Tab-separated table of C-alpha atoms and ligand atoms in Angstrom:
chain	number	residue	atom	x	y	z
A	536	MET	CA	-17.525	-15.955	-10.851
A	537	ALA	CA	-20.301	-13.926	-8.899
A	538	ASN	CA	-18.039	-10.949	-8.822
A	539	ASP	CA	-14.748	-9.556	-10.650
A	540	SER	CA	-13.998	-7.535	-7.906
A	541	VAL	CA	-15.115	-6.784	-4.614
A	542	PHE	CA	-14.614	-3.541	-2.165
A	543	VAL	CA	-14.282	-4.097	1.293
A	544	TYR	CA	-15.656	-1.250	3.343
A	545	SER	CA	-17.581	-0.082	6.089
A	546	PRO	CA	-17.409	3.116	8.614
A	547	ASP	CA	-15.821	0.711	11.131
A	548	LEU	CA	-12.641	0.831	9.198
A	549	LEU	CA	-12.203	4.737	9.583
A	550	GLY	CA	-11.471	4.902	13.666
A	551	TYR	CA	-8.065	4.481	13.010
A	552	LYS	CA	-7.061	7.934	14.083
A	553	PHE	CA	-3.962	8.892	15.958
A	554	ASN	CA	-5.255	12.727	16.593
A	555	ASP	CA	-6.240	15.944	14.828
A	556	THR	CA	-2.989	17.008	13.420
A	557	HIS	CA	-1.046	13.600	12.723
A	558	PRO	CA	-0.687	13.246	8.902
A	559	PHE	CA	-1.917	9.686	8.711
A	560	ASN	CA	-5.646	10.527	8.179
A	561	GLN	CA	-7.975	7.859	7.263
A	562	LEU	CA	-10.591	10.349	5.977
A	563	ARG	CA	-9.261	9.665	2.765
A	564	VAL	CA	-10.365	6.299	2.634
A	565	GLN	CA	-13.847	7.767	3.176
A	566	LEU	CA	-12.967	10.599	0.241
A	567	ALA	CA	-11.852	7.681	-1.827
A	568	TYR	CA	-15.223	5.783	-1.708
A	569	GLU	CA	-17.315	9.012	-1.728
A	570	LEU	CA	-15.658	9.990	-5.160
A	571	LEU	CA	-16.358	6.310	-6.477
A	572	ARG	CA	-19.753	6.526	-5.319
A	573	GLU	CA	-20.293	10.183	-6.757
A	574	SER	CA	-18.678	9.152	-10.074
A	575	GLY	CA	-20.946	6.095	-10.574
A	576	CYS	CA	-18.267	3.374	-10.555
A	577	LEU	CA	-19.194	1.484	-7.242
A	578	ASP	CA	-22.686	0.192	-6.445
A	579	ASP	CA	-23.838	-1.834	-3.662
A	580	SER	CA	-23.448	-5.161	-5.082
A	581	LYS	CA	-19.532	-4.734	-4.694
A	582	ILE	CA	-19.564	-3.781	-1.433
A	583	VAL	CA	-18.352	-6.447	1.185
A	584	LEU	CA	-18.444	-5.828	4.816
A	585	PRO	CA	-15.252	-6.329	6.881
A	586	ARG	CA	-14.808	-8.308	9.854
A	587	GLN	CA	-12.480	-7.897	12.999
A	588	ALA	CA	-9.612	-10.309	12.945
A	589	THR	CA	-9.268	-12.513	15.865
A	590	ASP	CA	-6.321	-12.091	18.388
A	591	GLU	CA	-5.003	-15.547	17.085
A	592	GLU	CA	-5.020	-14.197	13.611
A	593	ILE	CA	-2.953	-11.103	14.606
A	594	MET	CA	-0.355	-13.294	16.488
A	595	LEU	CA	-0.020	-15.081	13.067
A	596	ILE	CA	2.536	-12.038	13.000
A	597	HIS	CA	2.755	-10.399	15.952
A	598	ASP	CA	4.022	-11.266	19.330
A	599	LYS	CA	1.765	-11.963	22.380
A	600	GLY	CA	3.418	-9.186	24.514
A	601	TYR	CA	2.895	-6.722	21.773
A	602	VAL	CA	-0.606	-7.429	21.144
A	603	GLU	CA	-1.158	-6.905	24.888
A	604	ALA	CA	0.614	-3.859	25.175
A	605	VAL	CA	-1.507	-2.352	22.179
A	606	LYS	CA	-4.559	-3.462	24.068
A	607	LYS	CA	-3.558	-2.095	27.188
A	608	ALA	CA	-2.337	1.232	25.294
A	609	GLY	CA	-6.203	1.836	23.672
A	610	GLU	CA	-7.789	1.471	27.187
A	611	GLY	CA	-4.795	4.035	28.995
A	612	LYS	CA	-3.351	1.504	31.155
A	613	LEU	CA	0.352	1.168	29.259
A	614	SER	CA	3.056	3.325	31.410
A	615	LYS	CA	4.849	5.625	28.863
A	616	GLU	CA	8.187	3.460	29.322
A	617	ILE	CA	6.862	-0.043	28.561
A	618	GLY	CA	4.948	1.861	25.532
A	619	LEU	CA	7.880	3.355	24.064
A	620	ASN	CA	9.646	-0.489	24.167
A	621	TYR	CA	6.817	-1.219	21.796
A	622	GLY	CA	7.117	1.865	19.724
A	623	LEU	CA	3.629	3.078	21.027
A	624	GLY	CA	3.376	6.651	22.321
A	625	THR	CA	5.943	8.050	19.980
A	626	GLU	CA	5.619	10.929	17.876
A	627	ASP	CA	4.879	8.787	14.455
A	628	THR	CA	2.727	6.450	16.321
A	629	PRO	CA	0.807	7.990	19.035
A	630	ILE	CA	-1.364	5.903	21.743
A	631	PHE	CA	-5.131	6.641	20.917
A	632	GLN	CA	-8.294	5.177	22.752
A	633	ASN	CA	-9.334	1.385	21.295
A	634	MET	CA	-6.431	1.007	19.052
A	635	HIS	CA	-6.481	-2.568	19.153
A	636	GLU	CA	-10.086	-2.735	18.079
A	637	ALA	CA	-9.373	0.037	15.185
A	638	SER	CA	-6.337	-1.873	13.981
A	639	SER	CA	-8.262	-5.155	14.257
A	640	TRP	CA	-10.827	-4.137	11.839
A	641	ILE	CA	-8.233	-2.835	9.318
A	642	VAL	CA	-6.584	-6.284	9.668
A	643	GLY	CA	-10.028	-7.997	9.231
A	644	ALA	CA	-10.956	-6.124	6.231
A	645	THR	CA	-7.698	-7.202	4.568
A	646	LEU	CA	-8.371	-10.914	5.485
A	647	THR	CA	-11.828	-10.522	4.287
A	648	ALA	CA	-10.272	-9.604	0.969
A	649	VAL	CA	-8.404	-12.466	1.027
A	650	ASP	CA	-11.014	-14.874	1.720
A	651	TRP	CA	-13.338	-13.350	-1.312
A	652	VAL	CA	-10.208	-14.042	-3.719
A	653	MET	CA	-8.766	-17.381	-2.242
A	654	GLU	CA	-12.384	-18.765	-2.027
A	655	GLY	CA	-12.994	-18.042	-5.709
A	656	LYS	CA	-15.685	-15.477	-4.971
A	657	ALA	CA	-13.942	-12.906	-6.387
A	658	LYS	CA	-10.992	-12.369	-8.710
A	659	HIS	CA	-9.761	-9.196	-7.031
A	660	ALA	CA	-10.370	-7.570	-3.905
A	661	LEU	CA	-9.236	-3.954	-2.342
A	662	SER	CA	-8.933	-2.950	1.286
A	663	LEU	CA	-8.078	0.313	1.012
A	664	SER	CA	-7.751	1.100	4.724
A	665	GLY	CA	-4.764	-1.602	4.950
A	666	GLY	CA	-1.188	-1.534	3.602
A	667	LEU	CA	0.355	-0.710	7.211
A	668	HIS	CA	3.573	-2.094	5.858
A	669	HIS	CA	5.923	-0.757	8.540
A	670	GLY	CA	4.174	-2.639	11.219
A	671	PHE	CA	6.743	-5.101	13.209
A	672	ARG	CA	6.323	-8.496	14.944
A	673	GLY	CA	6.801	-6.796	18.164
A	674	LYS	CA	6.831	-3.061	17.406
A	675	ALA	CA	4.650	-0.536	15.769
A	676	SER	CA	6.382	2.026	13.435
A	677	GLY	CA	5.979	4.728	10.884
A	678	PHE	CA	2.095	5.133	11.400
A	679	CYS	CA	1.688	1.569	11.578
A	680	ILE	CA	0.607	-0.798	14.572
A	681	TYR	CA	-0.695	-4.131	12.912
A	682	ASN	CA	0.552	-5.353	9.773
A	683	ASP	CA	-2.123	-6.348	7.716
A	684	SER	CA	-0.479	-7.252	4.671
A	685	SER	CA	1.985	-9.519	6.726
A	686	ILE	CA	-0.907	-11.332	8.666
A	687	ALA	CA	-2.433	-11.620	5.313
A	688	ILE	CA	0.440	-13.359	3.782
A	689	GLU	CA	0.995	-15.597	6.818
A	690	TYR	CA	-2.847	-16.575	6.630
A	691	MET	CA	-2.458	-17.109	2.995
A	692	LYS	CA	0.224	-19.578	3.298
A	693	LYS	CA	-1.309	-21.272	6.447
A	694	LYS	CA	-4.814	-21.528	5.354
A	695	TYR	CA	-4.638	-21.514	1.365
A	696	LYS	CA	-1.027	-23.230	1.007
A	697	ALA	CA	-0.456	-20.251	-1.249
A	698	ARG	CA	2.851	-18.791	-3.014
A	699	VAL	CA	2.676	-15.073	-2.234
A	700	LEU	CA	4.553	-12.525	-4.180
A	701	TYR	CA	4.081	-8.920	-2.257
A	702	VAL	CA	4.539	-5.879	-4.297
A	703	ASP	CA	4.992	-2.406	-2.460
A	704	THR	CA	4.644	0.848	-4.709
A	705	ASP	CA	4.341	3.396	-1.529
A	706	ALA	CA	7.265	5.764	-1.527
A	707	HIS	CA	8.395	4.352	1.771
A	708	HIS	CA	10.087	0.796	1.852
A	709	GLY	CA	8.355	-1.927	2.677
A	710	ASP	CA	10.340	-2.936	5.639
A	711	GLY	CA	7.793	-4.796	8.070
A	712	VAL	CA	6.676	-7.131	5.154
A	713	GLN	CA	10.267	-7.640	3.844
A	714	TRP	CA	11.447	-8.498	7.294
A	715	ALA	CA	8.964	-11.125	8.400
A	716	PHE	CA	9.206	-13.133	5.302
A	717	TYR	CA	13.056	-12.294	5.130
A	718	ASP	CA	14.102	-16.188	5.192
A	719	ASP	CA	10.881	-17.620	3.436
A	720	PRO	CA	11.096	-18.859	0.006
A	721	ASP	CA	7.479	-18.903	-0.385
A	722	VAL	CA	6.954	-15.410	-0.026
A	723	CYS	CA	8.816	-12.954	-2.385
A	724	THR	CA	8.659	-9.374	-1.534
A	725	LEU	CA	9.277	-6.558	-4.230
A	726	SER	CA	9.451	-3.004	-2.989
A	727	ILE	CA	9.841	-0.021	-5.267
A	728	HIS	CA	10.575	3.220	-3.385
A	729	GLU	CA	12.557	6.538	-2.724
A	730	THR	CA	16.093	5.679	-1.621
A	731	GLY	CA	16.370	5.720	1.933
A	732	ARG	CA	19.023	7.934	2.003
A	733	TYR	CA	17.418	10.665	3.168
A	734	LEU	CA	13.759	8.929	3.914
A	735	PHE	CA	12.173	6.954	6.408
A	736	PRO	CA	12.833	3.860	6.953
A	737	GLY	CA	16.155	4.139	5.575
A	738	THR	CA	16.323	0.395	4.595
A	739	GLY	CA	15.376	-0.990	1.111
A	740	SER	CA	18.716	-1.115	-0.658
A	741	ILE	CA	19.345	-3.687	-3.461
A	742	HIS	CA	21.665	-5.500	-1.303
A	743	GLU	CA	18.675	-6.495	1.156
A	744	LYS	CA	18.033	-9.954	-1.127
A	745	GLY	CA	16.703	-12.107	1.709
A	746	ALA	CA	18.543	-14.663	4.052
A	747	GLY	CA	18.873	-18.642	4.490
A	748	LYS	CA	16.228	-20.320	2.523
A	749	GLY	CA	14.782	-16.682	1.598
A	750	TYR	CA	18.032	-15.564	-0.181
A	751	GLY	CA	17.003	-14.386	-3.652
A	752	TYR	CA	13.236	-13.701	-2.712
A	753	SER	CA	13.485	-10.484	-1.495
A	754	PHE	CA	13.730	-7.616	-4.102
A	755	ASN	CA	14.101	-3.691	-3.753
A	756	VAL	CA	14.283	-0.690	-6.220
A	757	PRO	CA	15.293	2.107	-4.451
A	758	VAL	CA	14.886	5.160	-6.911
A	759	ASP	CA	16.216	8.464	-6.397
A	760	ALA	CA	14.588	11.948	-5.184
A	761	PHE	CA	12.546	13.457	-7.763
A	762	THR	CA	11.863	10.649	-10.044
A	763	GLU	CA	9.138	11.021	-12.527
A	764	ASP	CA	6.578	9.141	-14.159
A	765	ASP	CA	8.200	7.625	-16.824
A	766	SER	CA	11.292	6.412	-14.694
A	767	PHE	CA	9.350	5.115	-11.798
A	768	LEU	CA	7.189	3.055	-14.365
A	769	GLU	CA	9.759	1.612	-16.254
A	770	CYS	CA	11.374	0.405	-12.794
A	771	TYR	CA	7.906	-0.798	-11.598
A	772	GLU	CA	7.127	-2.660	-14.743
A	773	LYS	CA	10.329	-3.954	-15.723
A	774	SER	CA	11.132	-5.412	-11.996
A	775	LEU	CA	7.196	-6.706	-11.479
A	776	TRP	CA	7.223	-8.813	-14.727
A	777	GLU	CA	10.872	-10.197	-14.044
A	778	VAL	CA	10.032	-11.135	-10.708
A	779	ALA	CA	6.446	-12.668	-11.066
A	780	ASP	CA	7.959	-14.755	-13.731
A	781	PHE	CA	10.921	-15.535	-11.727
A	782	PHE	CA	8.665	-16.519	-8.813
A	783	LYS	CA	5.519	-17.880	-10.405
A	784	PRO	CA	3.217	-16.754	-7.505
A	785	ASP	CA	-0.044	-18.144	-6.828
A	786	VAL	CA	-1.745	-14.610	-5.705
A	787	ILE	CA	-0.459	-11.241	-5.512
A	788	ILE	CA	-1.079	-8.747	-2.769
A	789	THR	CA	-0.323	-5.008	-3.512
A	790	GLN	CA	0.385	-2.290	-1.521
A	791	ASN	CA	-0.797	1.038	-3.143
A	792	GLY	CA	0.537	3.846	-0.962
A	793	ALA	CA	-0.158	6.827	-2.936
A	794	ASP	CA	2.837	8.962	-1.408
A	795	ALA	CA	5.044	9.011	-4.339
A	796	HIS	CA	2.685	11.802	-6.104
A	797	TYR	CA	4.508	15.217	-6.468
A	798	TYR	CA	1.935	16.963	-4.396
A	799	ASP	CA	2.791	14.434	-1.376
A	800	PRO	CA	4.426	16.283	1.623
A	801	LEU	CA	6.409	13.341	3.265
A	802	THR	CA	8.497	12.355	0.266
A	803	HIS	CA	10.563	13.438	-2.663
A	804	LEU	CA	9.362	11.845	-5.318
A	805	SER	CA	7.746	13.229	-8.626
A	806	VAL	CA	5.130	11.010	-10.143
A	807	THR	CA	1.673	12.435	-11.056
A	808	MET	CA	-1.767	10.643	-11.774
A	809	LYS	CA	-0.359	9.008	-14.744
A	810	THR	CA	1.739	6.330	-12.515
A	811	TYR	CA	-1.329	5.793	-10.467
A	812	ALA	CA	-3.332	4.519	-13.388
A	813	GLU	CA	-0.770	2.341	-14.848
A	814	ILE	CA	0.433	0.697	-11.384
A	815	PRO	CA	-3.032	-1.320	-11.326
A	816	ARG	CA	-2.997	-1.811	-14.735
A	817	ILE	CA	0.037	-3.627	-14.859
A	818	ALA	CA	-0.397	-5.672	-11.481
A	819	LYS	CA	-3.695	-7.035	-13.138
A	820	GLU	CA	-1.907	-8.091	-16.176
A	821	VAL	CA	0.396	-9.750	-14.081
A	822	ALA	CA	-2.250	-11.249	-11.988
A	823	ASP	CA	-4.038	-12.809	-14.934
A	824	LYS	CA	-0.918	-14.181	-16.406
A	825	TYR	CA	0.660	-15.905	-13.587
A	826	CYS	CA	-2.223	-16.177	-10.932
A	827	GLY	CA	-5.594	-17.007	-12.408
A	828	GLY	CA	-6.154	-13.414	-11.687
A	829	ARG	CA	-5.951	-13.555	-8.067
A	830	TRP	CA	-5.089	-10.264	-6.891
A	831	ILE	CA	-5.568	-8.365	-3.496
A	832	ALA	CA	-4.905	-4.891	-3.350
A	833	THR	CA	-4.500	-2.646	-0.181
A	834	GLY	CA	-3.983	1.096	0.672
A	835	GLY	CA	-0.966	2.424	2.453
A	836	GLY	CA	0.522	5.881	2.588
A	837	GLY	CA	-0.844	8.999	1.105
A	838	TYR	CA	-0.514	12.439	2.865
A	839	ASP	CA	-2.065	14.626	0.299
A	840	ILE	CA	-5.562	13.641	1.241
A	841	TRP	CA	-7.474	16.014	-0.963
A	842	ARG	CA	-5.479	16.492	-4.089
A	843	VAL	CA	-4.113	12.807	-4.536
A	844	VAL	CA	-5.461	9.826	-2.089
A	845	PRO	CA	-8.916	9.755	-3.703
A	846	ARG	CA	-8.285	10.075	-7.181
A	847	ALA	CA	-5.165	7.422	-6.896
A	848	TRP	CA	-7.132	5.019	-4.978
A	849	SER	CA	-10.324	5.404	-7.068
A	850	TYR	CA	-8.275	4.620	-10.096
A	851	LEU	CA	-7.036	1.841	-8.455
A	852	TRP	CA	-10.721	0.052	-7.987
A	853	CYS	CA	-11.753	1.405	-11.549
A	854	VAL	CA	-8.614	-0.332	-13.287
A	855	MET	CA	-9.533	-3.164	-11.397
A	856	ASN	CA	-12.829	-3.133	-13.318
A	857	ASP	CA	-11.328	-2.261	-16.480
A	858	HIS	CA	-12.277	1.319	-16.475
A	859	LEU	CA	-10.434	4.351	-16.291
A	860	PRO	CA	-12.352	7.501	-15.425
A	861	ALA	CA	-11.251	10.814	-17.187
A	862	GLY	CA	-12.154	14.324	-17.593
A	863	PRO	CA	-14.025	16.295	-15.193
A	864	ILE	CA	-14.278	15.143	-11.405
A	865	ALA	CA	-18.197	14.517	-10.301
A	866	GLU	CA	-19.607	17.721	-9.084
A	867	GLY	CA	-21.299	16.041	-5.972
A	868	TRP	CA	-18.017	15.180	-4.612
A	869	LEU	CA	-16.716	18.745	-5.293
A	870	THR	CA	-19.480	20.333	-3.369
A	871	ARG	CA	-19.471	17.993	-0.461
A	872	TRP	CA	-15.879	18.750	0.377
A	873	ASP	CA	-14.942	21.660	-1.278
A	874	GLU	CA	-14.855	23.815	1.901
A	875	GLU	CA	-13.365	21.617	4.130
A	876	ALA	CA	-10.590	20.711	1.948
A	877	LYS	CA	-7.041	22.208	2.834
A	878	HIS	CA	-6.009	22.626	-0.903
A	879	PRO	CA	-8.393	23.463	-3.713
A	880	LEU	CA	-9.658	20.163	-4.939
A	881	PRO	CA	-8.595	18.739	-8.492
A	882	ARG	CA	-11.319	19.349	-10.879
A	883	THR	CA	-9.979	16.560	-13.463
A	884	TRP	CA	-9.186	12.649	-12.760
A	885	GLU	CA	-5.849	13.357	-14.803
A	886	ASP	CA	-2.971	16.195	-13.393
A	887	GLU	CA	-2.417	19.275	-15.403
A	888	ALA	CA	0.690	18.744	-17.785
A	889	SER	CA	2.536	21.030	-15.516
A	890	ILE	CA	2.115	20.830	-11.841
A	891	TYR	CA	5.684	21.119	-11.253
A	892	LYS	CA	8.761	22.834	-12.763
A	893	PRO	CA	10.784	20.682	-14.805
A	894	ILE	CA	13.261	18.604	-13.074
A	895	PRO	CA	17.049	19.572	-14.098
A	896	ARG	CA	18.386	16.131	-13.210
A	897	LYS	CA	15.804	14.057	-15.085
A	898	ASP	CA	18.408	12.439	-17.509
A	899	GLU	CA	20.742	11.771	-14.811
A	900	ILE	CA	18.063	10.271	-12.552
A	901	THR	CA	16.570	8.051	-15.151
A	902	SER	CA	20.180	6.384	-15.903
A	903	LYS	CA	20.619	5.901	-11.958
A	904	ASN	CA	17.368	4.397	-11.896
A	905	ARG	CA	18.315	1.964	-14.509
A	906	ALA	CA	21.452	1.101	-13.096
A	907	THR	CA	19.437	0.536	-9.978
A	908	LEU	CA	16.938	-1.707	-11.473
A	909	GLU	CA	19.693	-3.653	-13.258
A	910	LYS	CA	21.429	-4.392	-10.352
A	911	SER	CA	18.115	-5.452	-8.230
A	912	LEU	CA	17.095	-7.671	-10.935
A	913	TYR	CA	20.980	-9.215	-11.428
A	914	SER	CA	20.230	-12.464	-9.920
A	915	ILE	CA	17.370	-13.468	-12.040
A	916	ARG	CA	18.846	-12.073	-15.352
A	917	LYS	CA	22.211	-14.272	-14.354
A	918	SER	CA	20.133	-17.378	-13.779
A	919	SER	CA	18.017	-17.142	-16.662
B	683	ZN	ZN1	4.838	5.508	2.500
């Protein structure tokens, strides 16, 4: 095998930008890329260039009318009223120039990652600009226009006849991907997220288990607000192993949103860098055991773009390559970004022991999450 892992990247992926004040900021992809380069963890031989997805590929998932609307919106030719019908021009998903082209690059990047893995040219591939898991067939939602993960899954089904396991550890429920394959027994979705009680998109309960032939192939583990590393990882590790053992996928695609971190401004979970080292480690082990190593990883949410996302996504790449950086952060990266950063940049890869005060309800949250996990996996445990 020529390459164990490849990193799909070019500046074309940074054009996905709503406006200067929007929380979704693709500068984080560049920040992660540069941190890896400065740390000596990413050399030219590992980088592959993305391509733009074709309309045909985008329409593997999205309705033609929606794609046309996104194109028109990006050319300033869509009326406000029609835009809103498609979720375009909302506060979450504002219209920006060339939004179709920018989104096509992201979809194309994830498809590039898929082809490298499925053609056997690499075992693992990383598409950090992807993971836009809230995009629906005919509607933009939650900062997401085209759902690159859903498109990639449908593409893998059609082109490679693959059974796909989708694993989503973003703090928000992976709703777009779940609903796209809700009645499909060849695609299994697992989402571990903050309960939808107080958080967008509100779905992702343990009762969403699939429909028709797909019943029993959709898994959700909604954890409580303020969940910390140990409990989050317990839910993730147990559910992933059991679901993988039940489904026996040909390939795994993970959505690696980094917004469950304590510092994230949009969510209420309390995980730290420890979790972001463990998530890829376990995904890799599962891919090795069930899929001959085949693993495609994407980015996703992540709104503390200075203190959290660059380190978390660098970990993802490094762990993919059997390495975990530790100790001081590369001086060159700090010098480059110190002034521009909205928060003091972290000086070490690890979080300090106490970035937050002890959570008073820790035991209660842990037991509650355990009960949720039991119920989520009940259908598998019952039949085994
Ligand atoms: Zn999120």
